[in-house]
Short mmCIF file of C-alpha atoms in Angstrom, two decimals:
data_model
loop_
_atom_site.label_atom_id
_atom_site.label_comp_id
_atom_site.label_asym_id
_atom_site.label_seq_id
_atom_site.Cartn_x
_atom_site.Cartn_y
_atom_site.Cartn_z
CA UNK X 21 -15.42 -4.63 -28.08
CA UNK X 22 -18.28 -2.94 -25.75
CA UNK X 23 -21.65 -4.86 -24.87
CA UNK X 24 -23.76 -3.67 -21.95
CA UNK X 25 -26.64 -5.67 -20.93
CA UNK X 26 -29.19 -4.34 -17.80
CA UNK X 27 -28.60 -5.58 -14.44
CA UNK X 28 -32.21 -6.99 -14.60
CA UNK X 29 -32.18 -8.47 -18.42
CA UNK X 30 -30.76 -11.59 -16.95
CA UNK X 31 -30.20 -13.45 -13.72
CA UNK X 32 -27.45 -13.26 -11.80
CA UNK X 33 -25.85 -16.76 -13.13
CA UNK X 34 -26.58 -15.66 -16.81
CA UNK X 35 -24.55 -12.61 -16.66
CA UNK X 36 -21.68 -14.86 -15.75
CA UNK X 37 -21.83 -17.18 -17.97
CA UNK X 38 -22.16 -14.70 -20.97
CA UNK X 39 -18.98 -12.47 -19.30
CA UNK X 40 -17.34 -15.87 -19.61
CA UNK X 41 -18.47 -16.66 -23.34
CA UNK X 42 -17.72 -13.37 -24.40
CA UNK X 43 -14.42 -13.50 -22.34
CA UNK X 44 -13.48 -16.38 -24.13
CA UNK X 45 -14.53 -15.21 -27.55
CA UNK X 46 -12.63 -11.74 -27.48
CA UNK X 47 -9.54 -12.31 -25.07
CA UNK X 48 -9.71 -8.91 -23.56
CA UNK X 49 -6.30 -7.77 -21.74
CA UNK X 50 -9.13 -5.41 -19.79
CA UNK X 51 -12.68 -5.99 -18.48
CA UNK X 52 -14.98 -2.89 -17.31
CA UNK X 53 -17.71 -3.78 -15.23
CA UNK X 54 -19.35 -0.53 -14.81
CA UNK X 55 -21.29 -0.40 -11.85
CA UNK X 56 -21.34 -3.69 -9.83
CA UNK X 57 -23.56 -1.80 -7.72
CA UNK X 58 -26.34 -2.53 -10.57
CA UNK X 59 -25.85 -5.82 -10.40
CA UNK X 60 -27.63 -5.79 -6.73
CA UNK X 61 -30.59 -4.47 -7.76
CA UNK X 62 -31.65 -7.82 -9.06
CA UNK X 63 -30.01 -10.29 -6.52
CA UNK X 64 -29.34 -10.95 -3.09
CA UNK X 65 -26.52 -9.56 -1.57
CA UNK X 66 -25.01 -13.09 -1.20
CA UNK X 67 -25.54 -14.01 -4.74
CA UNK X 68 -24.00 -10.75 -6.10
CA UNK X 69 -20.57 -11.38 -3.74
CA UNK X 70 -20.34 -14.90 -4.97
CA UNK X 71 -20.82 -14.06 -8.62
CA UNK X 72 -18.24 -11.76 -8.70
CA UNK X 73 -15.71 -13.86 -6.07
CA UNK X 74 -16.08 -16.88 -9.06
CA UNK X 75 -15.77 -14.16 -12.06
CA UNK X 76 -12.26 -12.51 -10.28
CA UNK X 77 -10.82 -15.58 -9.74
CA UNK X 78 -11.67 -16.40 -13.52
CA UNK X 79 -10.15 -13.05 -14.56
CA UNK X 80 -7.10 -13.76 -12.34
CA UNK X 81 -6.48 -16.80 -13.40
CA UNK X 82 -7.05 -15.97 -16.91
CA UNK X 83 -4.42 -13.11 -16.35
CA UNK X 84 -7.23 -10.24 -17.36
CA UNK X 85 -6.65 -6.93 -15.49
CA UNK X 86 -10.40 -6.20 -14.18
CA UNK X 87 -11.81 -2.55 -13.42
CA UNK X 88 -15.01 -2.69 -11.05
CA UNK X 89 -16.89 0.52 -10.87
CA UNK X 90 -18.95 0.42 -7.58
CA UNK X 91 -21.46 3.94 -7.13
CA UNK X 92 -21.80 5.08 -3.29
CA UNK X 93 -24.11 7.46 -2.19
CA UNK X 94 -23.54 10.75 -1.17
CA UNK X 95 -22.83 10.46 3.04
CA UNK X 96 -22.13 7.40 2.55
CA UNK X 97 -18.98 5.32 3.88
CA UNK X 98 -17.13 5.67 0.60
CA UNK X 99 -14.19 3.43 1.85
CA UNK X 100 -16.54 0.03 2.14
CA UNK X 101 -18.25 -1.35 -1.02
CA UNK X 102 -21.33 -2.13 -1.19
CA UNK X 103 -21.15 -5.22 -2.96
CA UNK X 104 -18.63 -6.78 -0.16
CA UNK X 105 -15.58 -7.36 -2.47
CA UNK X 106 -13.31 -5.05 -1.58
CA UNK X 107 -10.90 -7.82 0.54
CA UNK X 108 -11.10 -9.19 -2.64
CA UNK X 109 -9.17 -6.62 -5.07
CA UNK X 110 -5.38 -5.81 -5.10
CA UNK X 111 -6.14 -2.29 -5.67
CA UNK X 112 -8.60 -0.06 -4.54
CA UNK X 113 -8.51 3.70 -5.79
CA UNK X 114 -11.11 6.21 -4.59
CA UNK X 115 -12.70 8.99 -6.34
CA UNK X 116 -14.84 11.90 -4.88
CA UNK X 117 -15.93 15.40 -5.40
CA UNK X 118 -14.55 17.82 -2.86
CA UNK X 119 -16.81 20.56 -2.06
CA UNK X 120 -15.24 23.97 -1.38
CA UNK X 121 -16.01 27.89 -1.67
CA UNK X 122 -18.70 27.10 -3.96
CA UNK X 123 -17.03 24.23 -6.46
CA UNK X 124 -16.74 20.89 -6.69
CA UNK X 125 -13.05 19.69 -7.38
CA UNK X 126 -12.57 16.31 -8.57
CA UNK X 127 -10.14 14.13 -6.51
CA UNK X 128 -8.20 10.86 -6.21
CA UNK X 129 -6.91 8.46 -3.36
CA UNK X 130 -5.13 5.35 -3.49
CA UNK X 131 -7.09 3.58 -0.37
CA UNK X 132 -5.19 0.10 -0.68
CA UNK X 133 -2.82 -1.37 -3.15
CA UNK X 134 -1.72 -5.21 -2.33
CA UNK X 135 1.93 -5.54 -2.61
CA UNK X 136 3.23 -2.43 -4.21
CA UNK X 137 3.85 1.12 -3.15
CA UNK X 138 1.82 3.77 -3.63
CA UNK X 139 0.99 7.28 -2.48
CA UNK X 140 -1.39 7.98 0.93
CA UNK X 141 -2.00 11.72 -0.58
CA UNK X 142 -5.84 13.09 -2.01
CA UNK X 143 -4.84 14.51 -5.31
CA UNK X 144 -6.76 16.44 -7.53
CA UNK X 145 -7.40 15.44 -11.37
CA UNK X 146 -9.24 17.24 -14.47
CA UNK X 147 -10.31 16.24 -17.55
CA UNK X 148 -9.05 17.88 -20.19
CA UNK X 149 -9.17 17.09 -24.27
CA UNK X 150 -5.77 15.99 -23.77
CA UNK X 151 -6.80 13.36 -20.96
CA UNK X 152 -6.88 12.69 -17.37
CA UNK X 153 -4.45 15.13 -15.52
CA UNK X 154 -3.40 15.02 -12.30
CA UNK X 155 -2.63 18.54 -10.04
CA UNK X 156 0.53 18.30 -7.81
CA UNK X 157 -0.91 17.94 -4.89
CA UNK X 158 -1.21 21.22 -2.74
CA UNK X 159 -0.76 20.98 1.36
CA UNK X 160 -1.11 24.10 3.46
CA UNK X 161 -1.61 25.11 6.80
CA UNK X 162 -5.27 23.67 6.51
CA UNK X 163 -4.92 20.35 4.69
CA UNK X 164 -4.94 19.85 0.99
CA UNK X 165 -6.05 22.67 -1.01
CA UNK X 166 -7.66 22.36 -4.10
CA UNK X 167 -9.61 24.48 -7.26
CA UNK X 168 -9.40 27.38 -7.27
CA UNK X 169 -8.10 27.51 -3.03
CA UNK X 170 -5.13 25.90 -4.06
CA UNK X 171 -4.49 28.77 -7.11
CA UNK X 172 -5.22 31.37 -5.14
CA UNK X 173 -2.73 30.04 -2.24
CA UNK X 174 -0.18 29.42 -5.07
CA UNK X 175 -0.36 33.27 -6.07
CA UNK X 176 -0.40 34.64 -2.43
CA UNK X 177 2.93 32.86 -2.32
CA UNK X 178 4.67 33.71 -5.22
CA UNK X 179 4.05 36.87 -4.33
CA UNK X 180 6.47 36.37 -1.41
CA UNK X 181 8.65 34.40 -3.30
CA UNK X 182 9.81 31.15 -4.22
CA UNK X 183 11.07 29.64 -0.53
CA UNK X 184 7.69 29.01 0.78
CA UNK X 185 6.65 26.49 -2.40
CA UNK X 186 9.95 24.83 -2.52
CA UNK X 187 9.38 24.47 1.21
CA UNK X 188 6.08 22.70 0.35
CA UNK X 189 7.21 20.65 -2.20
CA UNK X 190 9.93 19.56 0.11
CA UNK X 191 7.28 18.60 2.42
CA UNK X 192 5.17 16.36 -0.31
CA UNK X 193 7.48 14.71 -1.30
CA UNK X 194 8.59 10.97 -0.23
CA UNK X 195 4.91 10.61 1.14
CA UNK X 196 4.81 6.95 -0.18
CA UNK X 197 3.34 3.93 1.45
CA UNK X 198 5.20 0.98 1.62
CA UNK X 199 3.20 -2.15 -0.13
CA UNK X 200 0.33 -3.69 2.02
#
């Protein structure tokens, strides 16, 4: 079931109490909330952090898996949120665009993930018809390659043969964090 409301339809206190009525009416395994950056443009600060402290700990106790979207802006420090929560979530998983030789590649980074392991690499995804897909991630001299950089690097080396890839692979590989 999808309802939005706006950010400024209601108070702060009313769009927790009807998350919580319409929690308890459907019995979601899942809850969106897409962005909780909206949510500031009608409250303090203060009041949007202790809304959605008191609606995790609902969802956690209620054994709900929650998905906060929160929007940066561009230049800004994309690994703080701007609603003050994130030393409140178990995982936090960053998108961006990167820009390179005139394209925007769309990437992914586990930043923190409480308790389990997980990878410390930027990979690229697309969207395709099929789904999300994520690129094996590309590392060369210069960093993380990506787009069409990371094809083109891909082709210079097959050119000269297999070694160099497996060597890379080799490389990427067993780049895991421990949990924390």
């Amino acid at each position: 079931m999808h309802e939005a409301w706006r950010p400024t339809q209601f108070g702060i206190e009313m769009h927790l109490l009807r998350i919580h009525k319409l929690i308890d009416k459907v019995k979601p395994q899942c809850v969106v909330i897409d962005p909780i950056t909206n949510l500031i443009s009608g409250s303090s600060d203060k009041e949007v952090y202790s809304m959605l402290m008191r609606l995790i700990d609902y969802l956690k106790n209620a054994g709900i898996t929650a998905l906060f979207v929160s929007l940066t802006s561009g230049g800004g420090d994309l690994e703080q949120s701007s609603a003050g929560i994130s030393s409140l979530t178990d995982t936090w998983i960053l998108l961006r665009d990167l820009e390179l030789n005139g394209e925007r590649d769309r990437c992914i980074y586990v930043l923190k993930s409480r308790g389990m392991a997980h990878s410390n690499q930027l990979r690229e995804f697309v969207i395709t018809s099929n789904g999300i897909k994520l690129i094996p991630p590309y590392i060369g001299q210069g960093g993380v390659l990506t787009g069409s950089s990371r094809i083109n690097q891909e082709a210079r080396e097959l050119g000269r043969g297999s070694s160099a890839r497996s060597r890379r692979l080799a490389q990427g590989a067993g780049k895991w964090n421990g949990g924390g």
